[in-house]
Coordinates of C-alpha atoms in Angstrom, one line a residue:
M1 CA 159.6 150.9 128.8
S2 CA 159.3 151.0 125.2
T3 CA 158.5 147.9 123.0
S4 CA 156.4 147.1 120.2
S5 CA 152.7 146.7 120.7
S6 CA 152.6 143.3 119.1
E7 CA 154.2 140.0 120.6
S8 CA 156.0 137.4 118.5
I9 CA 153.7 134.4 118.2
E10 CA 153.3 131.2 116.3
S11 CA 150.6 131.5 113.5
S12 CA 148.8 128.4 115.0
E13 CA 148.4 130.5 118.4
I14 CA 146.6 133.4 116.6
T15 CA 142.9 133.0 117.2
A16 CA 140.1 135.3 116.4
T17 CA 138.4 137.3 119.4
A18 CA 134.8 136.4 119.7
K19 CA 133.7 139.9 120.5
P20 CA 131.9 141.8 117.6
A21 CA 133.8 144.3 115.6
P22 CA 132.3 147.7 115.5
R23 CA 131.4 149.1 112.1
T24 CA 134.5 150.4 110.4
M25 CA 135.2 154.2 110.7
G26 CA 138.2 155.6 108.6
L27 CA 139.9 153.2 106.4
P28 CA 138.6 149.8 105.3
N29 CA 139.1 147.2 108.0
N30 CA 140.9 149.8 110.1
G31 CA 143.7 149.7 107.8
F32 CA 144.4 145.9 108.5
V33 CA 145.4 143.8 105.5
A34 CA 145.7 139.9 106.0
V35 CA 149.1 138.6 104.6
A36 CA 149.7 134.9 104.2
T37 CA 152.7 132.8 103.2
I38 CA 152.4 129.3 101.8
S39 CA 155.3 126.8 101.1
P40 CA 153.7 123.9 99.0
A41 CA 155.7 120.6 98.7
S42 CA 156.6 121.0 94.9
T43 CA 157.3 118.1 92.8
V44 CA 160.4 118.4 90.5
A45 CA 159.4 119.1 86.8
D46 CA 155.7 118.8 87.2
P47 CA 154.2 122.4 86.7
A48 CA 150.5 121.0 86.4
H49 CA 150.7 119.3 89.8
N50 CA 152.6 122.3 91.4
A51 CA 150.0 124.7 90.0
R52 CA 147.4 122.6 91.7
L53 CA 149.1 122.8 95.1
V54 CA 149.3 126.6 94.6
E55 CA 145.7 126.8 93.9
D56 CA 144.7 124.7 97.0
G57 CA 146.9 126.9 99.2
L58 CA 145.5 130.0 97.7
R59 CA 141.9 128.8 98.3
R60 CA 142.7 128.0 101.8
A61 CA 144.4 131.4 102.5
A62 CA 141.4 133.1 100.9
A63 CA 139.1 131.3 103.1
E64 CA 141.0 132.5 106.1
G65 CA 140.6 136.0 105.0
A66 CA 144.0 136.6 103.1
N67 CA 144.3 139.7 101.0
I68 CA 148.0 139.1 99.9
V69 CA 149.4 135.7 99.4
A70 CA 153.1 134.9 98.7
F71 CA 154.7 131.7 97.4
P72 CA 158.3 130.6 97.2
E73 CA 160.6 131.1 94.2
V74 CA 160.5 128.7 91.3
T75 CA 157.4 127.0 92.7
L76 CA 155.9 125.7 89.4
T77 CA 159.0 123.7 88.3
S78 CA 160.6 123.3 91.8
Y79 CA 163.9 125.1 92.7
I80 CA 165.9 121.9 92.1
A81 CA 165.0 121.3 88.5
D82 CA 168.6 122.3 87.7
D83 CA 169.6 121.6 84.1
L84 CA 166.1 120.5 83.2
L85 CA 165.5 124.2 83.1
Y86 CA 167.4 124.2 79.8
H87 CA 164.5 122.2 78.4
S88 CA 161.9 124.0 76.5
I89 CA 159.3 121.4 77.2
L90 CA 159.6 122.3 80.9
L91 CA 159.6 126.1 80.5
E92 CA 156.7 126.0 78.2
S93 CA 154.7 123.7 80.6
A94 CA 155.6 126.2 83.6
E95 CA 154.3 129.2 81.5
R96 CA 151.2 127.3 80.2
E97 CA 150.3 126.2 83.8
L98 CA 150.8 129.7 85.0
G99 CA 148.3 130.9 82.5
R100 CA 145.7 128.1 83.8
L101 CA 146.3 128.9 87.3
V102 CA 145.6 132.7 86.8
R103 CA 142.4 131.9 85.0
R104 CA 141.2 129.2 87.5
T105 CA 141.6 131.6 90.3
A106 CA 139.9 134.6 88.8
D107 CA 137.1 134.3 91.4
L108 CA 139.4 135.0 94.1
D109 CA 140.0 138.5 95.3
V110 CA 143.5 138.0 96.5
L111 CA 146.7 139.5 95.5
Y112 CA 149.2 136.6 95.0
S113 CA 152.8 136.0 93.7
V114 CA 154.1 132.7 92.5
G115 CA 157.6 131.8 91.6
T116 CA 158.3 130.4 88.1
P117 CA 161.1 130.4 85.6
L118 CA 160.5 132.4 82.4
C119 CA 162.4 132.3 79.2
I120 CA 162.4 136.1 77.9
N121 CA 164.1 136.9 74.7
G122 CA 166.2 133.8 74.8
K123 CA 167.5 134.1 78.5
I124 CA 165.9 132.4 81.7
Y125 CA 164.8 134.5 84.6
N126 CA 163.9 133.6 88.1
T127 CA 160.7 135.6 88.5
V128 CA 157.5 135.8 90.6
A129 CA 154.3 136.5 88.7
V130 CA 151.9 138.9 90.5
C131 CA 148.4 138.0 89.9
H132 CA 144.8 139.2 90.8
R133 CA 141.4 138.1 89.6
G134 CA 142.4 136.5 86.4
R135 CA 145.1 138.8 85.5
I136 CA 148.9 138.9 85.6
L137 CA 149.6 142.3 86.9
G138 CA 153.3 142.1 86.5
V139 CA 156.4 139.9 86.5
V140 CA 159.4 140.7 88.9
P141 CA 162.6 139.1 88.1
K142 CA 165.4 138.3 90.8
T143 CA 168.1 140.9 90.9
F144 CA 170.8 139.0 92.7
I145 CA 171.7 135.5 91.4
P146 CA 173.6 133.5 93.9
T147 CA 176.3 131.2 92.6
Y148 CA 178.2 130.0 95.7
G149 CA 177.9 127.5 98.4
V150 CA 174.9 125.2 97.6
D151 CA 173.5 127.6 95.1
F152 CA 174.3 127.5 91.2
E153 CA 171.7 129.7 89.9
G154 CA 174.1 131.6 87.7
R155 CA 174.3 128.3 85.5
W156 CA 170.6 128.9 84.5
F157 CA 169.3 132.3 85.4
Q158 CA 170.2 135.9 84.5
S159 CA 169.9 138.8 86.6
G160 CA 166.7 140.7 86.0
P161 CA 166.5 144.4 84.6
A162 CA 165.3 147.1 86.8
E163 CA 163.7 149.1 84.1
V164 CA 160.2 147.8 83.3
T165 CA 159.3 146.8 79.9
D166 CA 156.1 145.0 78.4
I167 CA 156.3 141.3 77.7
T168 CA 153.7 138.6 76.7
V169 CA 153.5 135.8 79.2
A170 CA 151.3 132.8 79.4
G171 CA 148.8 134.3 76.9
F172 CA 148.7 137.7 78.6
E173 CA 150.0 140.7 76.7
H174 CA 151.5 143.9 77.7
V175 CA 152.5 142.5 81.3
P176 CA 155.1 144.7 82.9
F177 CA 158.5 143.0 83.5
G178 CA 161.2 144.3 85.6
S179 CA 162.2 144.6 89.2
H180 CA 161.2 148.3 89.7
Q181 CA 157.5 147.8 90.2
L182 CA 154.9 148.3 92.8
F183 CA 151.3 147.2 93.2
R184 CA 148.9 149.6 95.0
C185 CA 145.2 149.3 96.1
R186 CA 143.0 151.6 94.7
E187 CA 140.7 151.3 97.8
L188 CA 143.3 151.6 100.3
P189 CA 146.3 153.4 99.0
Q190 CA 148.3 152.5 102.2
L191 CA 148.5 149.0 100.7
C192 CA 151.4 149.1 98.4
V193 CA 153.3 145.8 97.7
G194 CA 156.7 145.2 96.5
Y195 CA 158.8 142.1 95.6
E196 CA 162.3 140.8 96.0
I197 CA 163.5 137.2 95.8
C198 CA 165.5 135.1 98.1
E199 CA 169.1 136.1 97.7
D200 CA 168.1 139.9 97.2
I201 CA 167.4 140.3 100.9
W202 CA 170.8 138.8 101.8
S203 CA 172.8 141.2 99.5
P204 CA 174.4 144.3 100.7
D205 CA 172.0 146.5 98.7
P206 CA 168.6 144.8 99.0
P207 CA 166.0 145.9 96.4
S208 CA 163.5 146.2 99.3
I209 CA 165.2 149.4 100.5
K210 CA 164.4 151.3 97.3
L211 CA 160.9 149.5 97.2
A212 CA 160.2 151.0 100.7
L213 CA 161.5 154.5 99.7
A214 CA 159.1 154.3 96.6
G215 CA 156.2 153.5 98.7
A216 CA 155.9 150.0 99.4
T217 CA 154.4 149.1 102.9
I218 CA 154.3 145.3 102.3
I219 CA 157.3 143.4 100.9
C220 CA 157.1 139.8 99.9
N221 CA 160.0 137.4 99.3
G222 CA 159.5 134.1 97.7
S223 CA 162.6 132.1 98.6
A224 CA 164.2 128.8 98.5
S225 CA 166.7 128.9 101.2
N226 CA 168.1 125.6 102.6
A227 CA 167.9 124.5 106.2
S228 CA 171.0 124.4 108.4
L229 CA 171.8 124.7 111.9
E230 CA 170.7 128.1 113.3
K231 CA 170.0 129.3 110.0
D232 CA 166.2 129.7 110.8
L233 CA 167.2 132.0 113.7
Y234 CA 169.4 134.1 111.4
R235 CA 166.5 134.5 108.8
R236 CA 164.1 135.4 111.6
G237 CA 166.5 138.2 112.7
L238 CA 167.2 139.2 109.1
I239 CA 163.7 139.4 108.2
S240 CA 162.4 141.3 111.6
G241 CA 165.2 143.6 111.4
Q242 CA 164.6 144.6 107.7
S243 CA 160.8 145.2 108.7
A244 CA 162.1 147.5 111.3
R245 CA 164.5 149.2 109.2
L246 CA 162.0 149.9 106.4
L247 CA 159.0 150.5 108.6
C248 CA 157.1 147.8 106.6
C249 CA 155.6 144.5 106.7
Y250 CA 158.0 141.8 105.3
A251 CA 156.3 138.4 104.3
Y252 CA 158.9 135.8 103.8
C253 CA 158.4 132.2 102.7
S254 CA 160.7 129.4 101.6
S255 CA 160.3 126.3 99.5
G256 CA 158.7 123.3 101.0
Q257 CA 160.3 119.9 101.7
G258 CA 159.7 118.8 98.1
D259 CA 162.7 121.0 97.1
S260 CA 165.2 118.8 99.3
T261 CA 167.9 116.6 97.8
G262 CA 170.0 114.0 99.1
D263 CA 172.5 116.4 100.4
V264 CA 170.7 119.6 100.9
T265 CA 167.5 119.8 103.0
V266 CA 164.9 122.5 102.3
G267 CA 162.0 122.6 104.7
G268 CA 160.1 125.9 104.3
Q269 CA 160.2 128.6 106.8
E270 CA 157.4 131.2 107.0
I271 CA 158.0 134.6 108.7
I272 CA 155.6 137.6 108.7
A273 CA 157.1 140.5 110.5
E274 CA 156.1 144.3 110.9
N275 CA 158.1 147.1 112.1
G276 CA 160.5 144.7 114.0
S277 CA 158.0 142.3 115.4
V278 CA 157.2 138.6 114.2
L279 CA 153.4 138.6 113.7
A280 CA 153.2 135.0 112.6
Q281 CA 155.7 132.2 111.5
A282 CA 155.9 128.6 110.8
Q283 CA 159.0 126.6 111.7
P284 CA 161.2 124.7 109.0
F285 CA 159.7 121.4 108.2
G286 CA 156.3 122.6 109.6
E287 CA 152.9 123.2 108.2
G288 CA 154.4 125.7 105.6
H289 CA 151.7 128.1 106.1
A290 CA 151.3 131.4 108.2
I291 CA 148.9 134.4 108.2
A292 CA 148.7 137.7 110.0
D293 CA 147.0 141.1 109.6
A294 CA 149.5 143.9 108.7
D295 CA 148.7 147.2 109.9
V296 CA 149.4 149.2 106.7
E297 CA 147.9 152.5 108.3
S298 CA 150.5 152.5 111.2
L299 CA 153.2 151.8 108.9
W300 CA 152.3 155.0 107.2
C301 CA 151.9 156.9 110.2
A302 CA 155.3 155.6 111.5
R303 CA 157.0 157.0 108.2
R304 CA 155.5 160.3 108.5
G305 CA 156.6 160.7 111.9
M306 CA 160.2 160.0 111.0
S307 CA 161.7 162.9 109.3
S308 CA 164.9 160.7 108.0
F309 CA 162.6 158.3 106.3
H310 CA 162.4 160.0 102.8
V311 CA 159.8 158.4 100.8
A312 CA 159.4 159.8 97.0
A313 CA 156.2 161.9 96.2
S314 CA 155.2 159.0 93.9
A315 CA 156.3 155.6 92.6
Q316 CA 157.0 157.3 89.3
A317 CA 159.2 159.9 91.0
A318 CA 161.3 157.1 92.5
G319 CA 161.6 155.6 89.0
Y320 CA 159.1 152.6 89.7
H321 CA 156.1 151.4 87.7
E322 CA 153.0 151.3 89.5
T323 CA 150.2 149.0 88.8
V324 CA 146.9 150.0 90.7
F325 CA 144.4 147.1 91.4
S326 CA 140.9 147.1 93.0
M327 CA 140.3 145.0 96.0
E328 CA 137.6 144.8 98.8
I329 CA 139.3 144.8 102.2
A330 CA 136.5 143.1 104.1
E331 CA 136.1 143.2 107.9
H332 CA 137.2 140.2 109.7
P333 CA 138.5 139.1 113.2
L334 CA 141.8 140.3 113.7
L335 CA 144.6 137.8 112.7
R336 CA 147.3 139.3 114.7
P337 CA 148.5 139.2 118.3
V338 CA 148.0 142.2 120.3
S339 CA 149.6 142.7 123.8
K340 CA 147.4 144.1 126.5
Q341 CA 150.8 145.5 128.0
P342 CA 152.4 147.3 125.1
F343 CA 154.9 149.0 127.4
V344 CA 156.1 145.4 128.7
P345 CA 158.4 143.2 126.6
A346 CA 156.9 139.9 125.9
N347 CA 160.1 138.0 126.1
E348 CA 161.2 137.4 129.8
R349 CA 165.0 138.2 129.0
D350 CA 164.1 141.5 127.4
L351 CA 161.8 142.4 130.2
N352 CA 164.7 141.7 132.7
D353 CA 167.1 143.7 130.6
C354 CA 164.8 146.6 130.3
C355 CA 164.1 146.6 134.1
D356 CA 167.9 146.6 134.9
L357 CA 168.5 149.2 132.2
G358 CA 165.5 151.4 133.2
L359 CA 166.7 151.7 136.8
T360 CA 170.3 152.3 135.8
M361 CA 169.1 155.2 133.6
Q362 CA 166.8 156.6 136.5
A363 CA 169.8 156.8 138.8
H364 CA 172.3 158.2 136.2
G365 CA 169.6 160.9 135.1
M366 CA 169.2 161.7 138.8
L367 CA 173.0 161.8 139.2
A368 CA 173.3 164.5 136.4
F369 CA 170.5 166.4 138.1
L370 CA 172.3 166.5 141.5
H371 CA 175.5 167.6 139.9
N372 CA 174.0 170.3 138.0
R373 CA 172.2 171.6 141.1
G374 CA 175.3 171.0 143.5
A375 CA 172.8 169.0 145.7
N376 CA 174.0 166.3 148.2
Q377 CA 170.5 165.4 149.7
M378 CA 167.3 163.9 148.1
T379 CA 163.7 163.8 149.4
V380 CA 161.3 161.5 148.0
L381 CA 157.8 163.0 148.0
A382 CA 155.4 160.3 148.9
E383 CA 152.4 162.5 149.3
D384 CA 149.3 161.5 147.2
T385 CA 151.0 159.0 145.0
A386 CA 151.1 155.3 144.4
V387 CA 153.2 153.3 146.9
K388 CA 154.9 151.4 144.2
D389 CA 155.9 154.7 142.5
A390 CA 157.3 156.0 145.7
A391 CA 159.2 152.7 146.3
L392 CA 160.7 152.6 142.8
A393 CA 161.7 156.4 143.3
L394 CA 163.3 155.4 146.6
I395 CA 165.4 152.7 145.2
A396 CA 166.5 154.9 142.3
A397 CA 167.7 157.7 144.8
V398 CA 169.5 155.2 146.7
K399 CA 171.3 154.0 143.8
T400 CA 172.1 157.4 142.9
S401 CA 173.5 158.2 146.3
D402 CA 175.8 155.3 145.9
L403 CA 177.0 156.6 142.5
A404 CA 177.4 160.0 144.0
Q405 CA 179.2 158.5 147.1
I406 CA 176.7 160.2 149.2
D407 CA 175.7 158.4 152.5
R408 CA 172.2 156.9 152.2
T409 CA 171.1 158.6 155.2
A410 CA 170.9 161.8 152.9
V411 CA 168.0 160.0 151.2
R412 CA 164.6 160.4 152.8
V413 CA 161.1 159.7 152.2
Q414 CA 158.7 162.4 153.1
F415 CA 154.8 162.6 153.8
S416 CA 154.1 166.2 154.0
G417 CA 150.3 165.8 154.5
E418 CA 148.8 166.1 158.0
K419 CA 147.1 162.7 158.0
P420 CA 149.3 160.5 155.9
N421 CA 148.0 157.0 154.8
A422 CA 149.2 154.7 157.7
H423 CA 149.4 151.5 155.7
A424 CA 151.5 153.2 152.8
E425 CA 153.7 154.8 155.4
A426 CA 154.4 151.5 157.2
L427 CA 155.1 149.9 153.7
L428 CA 157.8 152.6 152.8
D429 CA 159.1 152.9 156.3
S430 CA 160.1 149.2 156.0
L431 CA 161.5 149.8 152.7
A432 CA 163.5 152.9 153.9
A433 CA 164.9 151.0 156.8
A434 CA 166.0 148.1 154.7
L435 CA 167.8 150.5 152.4
G436 CA 169.5 152.4 155.2
C437 CA 167.6 155.7 154.6
T438 CA 166.5 158.5 156.8
V439 CA 163.0 157.4 158.2
F440 CA 160.0 159.6 157.3
D441 CA 159.9 163.3 158.6
A442 CA 156.0 163.4 158.3
G443 CA 154.2 166.6 158.8
Q444 CA 157.1 168.7 157.5
P445 CA 156.7 170.9 154.4
S446 CA 157.9 169.3 151.1
I447 CA 160.6 171.9 150.6
A448 CA 164.2 170.9 149.8
N449 CA 167.1 172.9 151.4
P450 CA 169.4 174.7 149.1
N451 CA 171.4 171.6 148.9
G452 CA 168.7 169.3 148.3
A453 CA 166.6 167.9 145.4
L454 CA 162.9 166.9 145.5
I455 CA 162.3 163.5 143.9
N456 CA 158.7 163.3 142.6
P457 CA 157.5 159.7 142.0
V458 CA 154.5 160.5 139.8
D459 CA 154.2 158.1 136.8
M460 CA 153.4 158.7 133.2
T461 CA 149.8 157.2 133.6
E462 CA 149.0 159.5 136.3
L463 CA 150.1 162.5 134.2
A464 CA 148.2 161.5 131.2
L465 CA 145.1 161.3 133.2
G466 CA 145.7 164.6 135.0
I467 CA 145.3 163.1 138.5
S468 CA 148.8 164.2 139.7
D469 CA 150.8 167.4 139.3
F470 CA 154.0 168.8 140.3
P471 CA 153.5 171.2 143.3
I472 CA 156.0 173.8 144.6
D473 CA 159.2 174.8 142.6
L474 CA 159.5 172.7 139.4
S475 CA 163.3 173.6 139.2
M476 CA 163.8 171.7 142.5
Q477 CA 162.1 168.5 141.4
Y478 CA 163.2 165.5 139.5
A479 CA 160.3 163.5 137.8
V480 CA 162.0 160.2 138.1
N481 CA 159.0 157.9 136.9
S482 CA 157.4 160.5 134.5
Q483 CA 158.0 158.3 131.4
L484 CA 157.1 154.9 133.1
A485 CA 153.7 153.5 132.5
R486 CA 151.9 152.5 135.8
S487 CA 151.8 149.0 134.7
F488 CA 155.6 148.5 134.3
V489 CA 156.6 149.8 137.6
P490 CA 155.7 146.7 139.7
L491 CA 157.7 144.7 137.2
M492 CA 160.8 146.9 137.9
L493 CA 160.2 146.3 141.6
A494 CA 160.0 142.7 141.1
R495 CA 163.2 142.6 139.2
V496 CA 165.0 144.4 142.1
A497 CA 163.5 141.9 144.6
Q498 CA 164.6 139.0 142.4
T499 CA 168.2 140.1 141.9
T500 CA 169.0 141.7 145.5
S501 CA 171.2 139.9 148.0
N502 CA 169.7 142.1 150.6
E503 CA 167.1 139.9 152.5
R504 CA 165.6 142.8 154.3
L505 CA 165.0 144.6 150.9
H506 CA 163.5 141.4 149.6
A507 CA 161.2 141.1 152.6
A508 CA 160.3 144.9 152.4
L509 CA 159.4 144.8 148.7
G510 CA 157.1 141.7 148.8
P511 CA 154.0 143.4 150.4
I512 CA 154.7 146.5 148.3
I513 CA 154.5 144.7 145.0
E514 CA 151.3 143.1 146.3
H515 CA 149.7 146.5 147.5
D516 CA 146.9 147.5 145.2
D517 CA 147.7 150.9 143.9
V518 CA 144.2 151.7 142.2
L519 CA 144.0 154.8 139.9
H520 CA 141.6 157.1 141.4
V521 CA 140.3 160.7 140.7
P522 CA 141.4 163.1 143.3
E523 CA 139.2 164.9 145.8
H524 CA 137.3 168.0 144.2
D525 CA 138.3 167.0 140.8
P526 CA 136.8 169.4 138.2
L527 CA 136.7 166.9 135.4
A528 CA 134.4 164.4 137.4
A529 CA 131.4 166.8 137.1
R530 CA 132.0 167.0 133.2
G531 CA 131.5 163.2 133.1
F532 CA 135.2 162.0 133.1
A533 CA 135.5 160.3 136.4
D534 CA 135.1 156.7 135.2
I535 CA 138.9 155.9 135.2
A536 CA 140.0 152.4 133.8
P537 CA 142.5 149.8 135.6
A538 CA 146.0 150.7 134.7
E539 CA 146.5 148.2 132.0
V540 CA 143.6 149.6 130.1
E541 CA 144.7 153.3 130.7
D542 CA 148.3 152.3 129.6
F543 CA 146.8 150.6 126.3
Y544 CA 145.0 153.7 125.4
I545 CA 148.1 155.8 126.2
D546 CA 150.2 153.7 123.8
G547 CA 147.7 153.8 121.1
F548 CA 147.3 157.7 121.4
L549 CA 151.1 158.7 121.9
R550 CA 153.0 156.1 119.8
A551 CA 150.4 154.9 117.1
Q552 CA 148.1 157.7 116.7
Y553 CA 145.0 155.3 116.6
R554 CA 141.7 156.8 116.0
P555 CA 139.2 155.7 118.6
S556 CA 137.6 153.0 116.7
K557 CA 141.0 151.3 115.9
S558 CA 142.0 151.6 119.5
F559 CA 138.7 149.9 120.6
R560 CA 139.0 147.1 118.1
L561 CA 142.7 146.4 119.5
A562 CA 141.6 146.6 122.9
Q563 CA 138.9 144.0 122.2
R564 CA 141.5 141.8 120.7
A565 CA 143.9 142.4 123.7
F566 CA 141.6 142.0 126.7
G567 CA 139.3 139.5 125.3
T568 CA 136.4 138.9 127.8
A569 CA 138.0 140.6 130.8
Y570 CA 136.1 143.7 130.3
S571 CA 132.9 144.5 128.6
D572 CA 132.6 146.6 125.3
H573 CA 130.7 149.2 127.1
E574 CA 133.3 149.3 130.0
L575 CA 136.2 149.7 127.4
L576 CA 134.2 152.5 125.5
N577 CA 133.5 154.4 128.5
W578 CA 136.9 154.2 129.9
M579 CA 138.2 155.4 126.5
R580 CA 135.9 158.3 126.7
T581 CA 137.2 159.3 130.0
F582 CA 140.6 159.1 128.8
Y583 CA 140.2 161.3 125.9
G584 CA 138.3 163.8 127.9
R585 CA 140.9 163.9 130.7
F586 CA 143.9 163.8 128.4
F587 CA 143.0 166.9 126.5
A588 CA 141.5 168.8 129.4
T589 CA 144.7 168.4 131.4
Q590 CA 147.4 169.0 128.7
F591 CA 148.2 172.2 130.4
M592 CA 149.5 170.4 133.5
R593 CA 151.9 168.6 131.4
H594 CA 153.2 171.6 129.3
D595 CA 156.3 172.2 131.6
L596 CA 157.1 169.0 133.2
P597 CA 160.4 169.0 135.4
D598 CA 163.5 167.1 134.4
G599 CA 163.1 163.2 134.4
P600 CA 164.9 160.5 132.5
R601 CA 163.9 159.7 128.9
I602 CA 163.7 156.0 129.4
G603 CA 161.2 154.8 126.6
S604 CA 160.0 155.8 123.2
A605 CA 156.8 157.5 124.5
G606 CA 156.6 160.6 126.6
L607 CA 154.2 163.5 127.4
D608 CA 156.4 166.7 126.8
L609 CA 158.6 168.1 124.0
R610 CA 161.6 166.5 125.6
D611 CA 160.1 163.1 125.1
G612 CA 159.1 163.9 121.5
F613 CA 155.5 164.9 122.2
M614 CA 154.3 168.3 121.0
M615 CA 150.6 169.0 121.7
P616 CA 148.9 172.5 122.2
T617 CA 147.0 173.1 125.5
V618 CA 144.2 174.5 123.8
A619 CA 143.3 171.4 121.5
Q620 CA 139.5 170.3 121.3
N621 CA 138.7 166.6 121.9
T622 CA 135.5 166.9 120.0
L623 CA 136.6 164.6 117.2
W624 CA 137.8 161.7 119.4
I625 CA 134.8 162.0 122.0
D626 CA 132.4 162.0 119.0
E627 CA 133.8 158.9 117.5
V628 CA 133.6 157.1 121.0
D629 CA 130.0 158.2 121.3
E630 CA 129.2 156.9 117.9
L631 CA 130.8 153.5 119.0
L632 CA 128.7 153.6 122.1
A633 CA 125.7 154.1 120.1
Q634 CA 126.3 151.1 118.0
F635 CA 126.5 148.9 120.9
R636 CA 123.3 150.2 122.3
E637 CA 121.4 149.5 119.3

């Protein structure tokens, strides 16, 4: 099934892998950028103290490897300064302390944004100052000013202009001011940062939309959102949803507990989300700190693969002012969760829903196939395939027969070989009996009659490795599992066992689920002689398939993520040897997948054009194999 390749995780649970990272190939740090959010407990009307809190948090984050750090809105005076904002002494102090903060942190190679009120040409604006290495690169004002509920910002603040002009602030001249600003890293152009403030994300037309379409891959939001029942859940959904919609990393931080009043509590909330997945978070009234690596390279890749995502040719073409800064993106242990099962939802409820829906989609797809063929019989081909694959195909076929109001005896499982595997036959025989299907007709040719259809159980992992194919007439076959990763199939069977009221079915599925369906190279395999016989466990092969099909990772990046996902379960040498076999077999067997038979499009990754994958049969694997060989050489040094 299709899920994001990252799990949602608390920031405190993210630990660095102990394995050494290979020397970077391609982009700096493989395109990973460490993003941190910090919510200091600001004190009302004490900019000097608050600036020290910001500096302390900033240095802590830098020590953890952060490249981008975001602080809440109006941090330097506290959000609840209220009518004290009318006092020049407070505004002047905030601006003065901003300048001092910038100069004190000139030694840090970190792009950070800190919220402060600024009086510009006689009006007060709620702004974030974007700073780096002793400079204020720009000042971004808040666009939407809330004056409803518990917020009274319209009393003090004016909506900021979109058009960018130069101002003098905190002793720095010619500082760009305006909401239409982007900040891009010279060494890693995929790192392009945009800013909006609190209410902006809640509005019907968030500035973040235009920021993303102008090129921003990371969007930071400094906020001061108050706490209330279930609001943290809503914010999490809002932020993760916006990151998915905009194919970006969205870093959100809200004011700390110092901004609470007697009747309104503010407890901070940190959320770092990327393309719909929460990478790190800190709950309200918690430590007020979160950090995670954003994969800006993959975000670029996702955007270029979506024709409806129209990014402007340049920031200037979109009407935005772009400031370019230089930053060293150093290598460090990954600060992000990496699921070792990218095709499996991390949340149990989501997993159950996906299993139920997946089986339903298989059955209804097969139903359409039967209607189109005018067929009323189904034969599940169990020759030379995994027992679990055949079992799932049989269950889907039975569900289809019920939908089509065809007697279950019209569904059969067939081993066409002369010497079928006796243990596999016994397992599937028990399952067929529990489902009321026709018992095997072993030894008979695998040919459907004119009123029948052949159900081929081969899964996507087998297809990707070229260890299974589709014999006989493709037009007669339905590839029911062709878009299911091998590692997901037993979970679907377990869900059937969990939900069925048929005791015989439950008993029959138990030993099938426990059966070890090892991926293996078929007899007389021509690729084995070329050094591509070392096939990995299914979970590793599925991990590589996901990285190749959905994320387009280069080998060095896929290997680094595999190190993080599998930890010490497999050695570096094993992971690289298996990766080499994967690329070798995948490229060499593409011709076998060029014309796959019909099958249900279940997830977001597939192996033929109908699934959104187009690859020529004559492509060379040299670039991929050579990079794996370079990695192998590194670990032999």
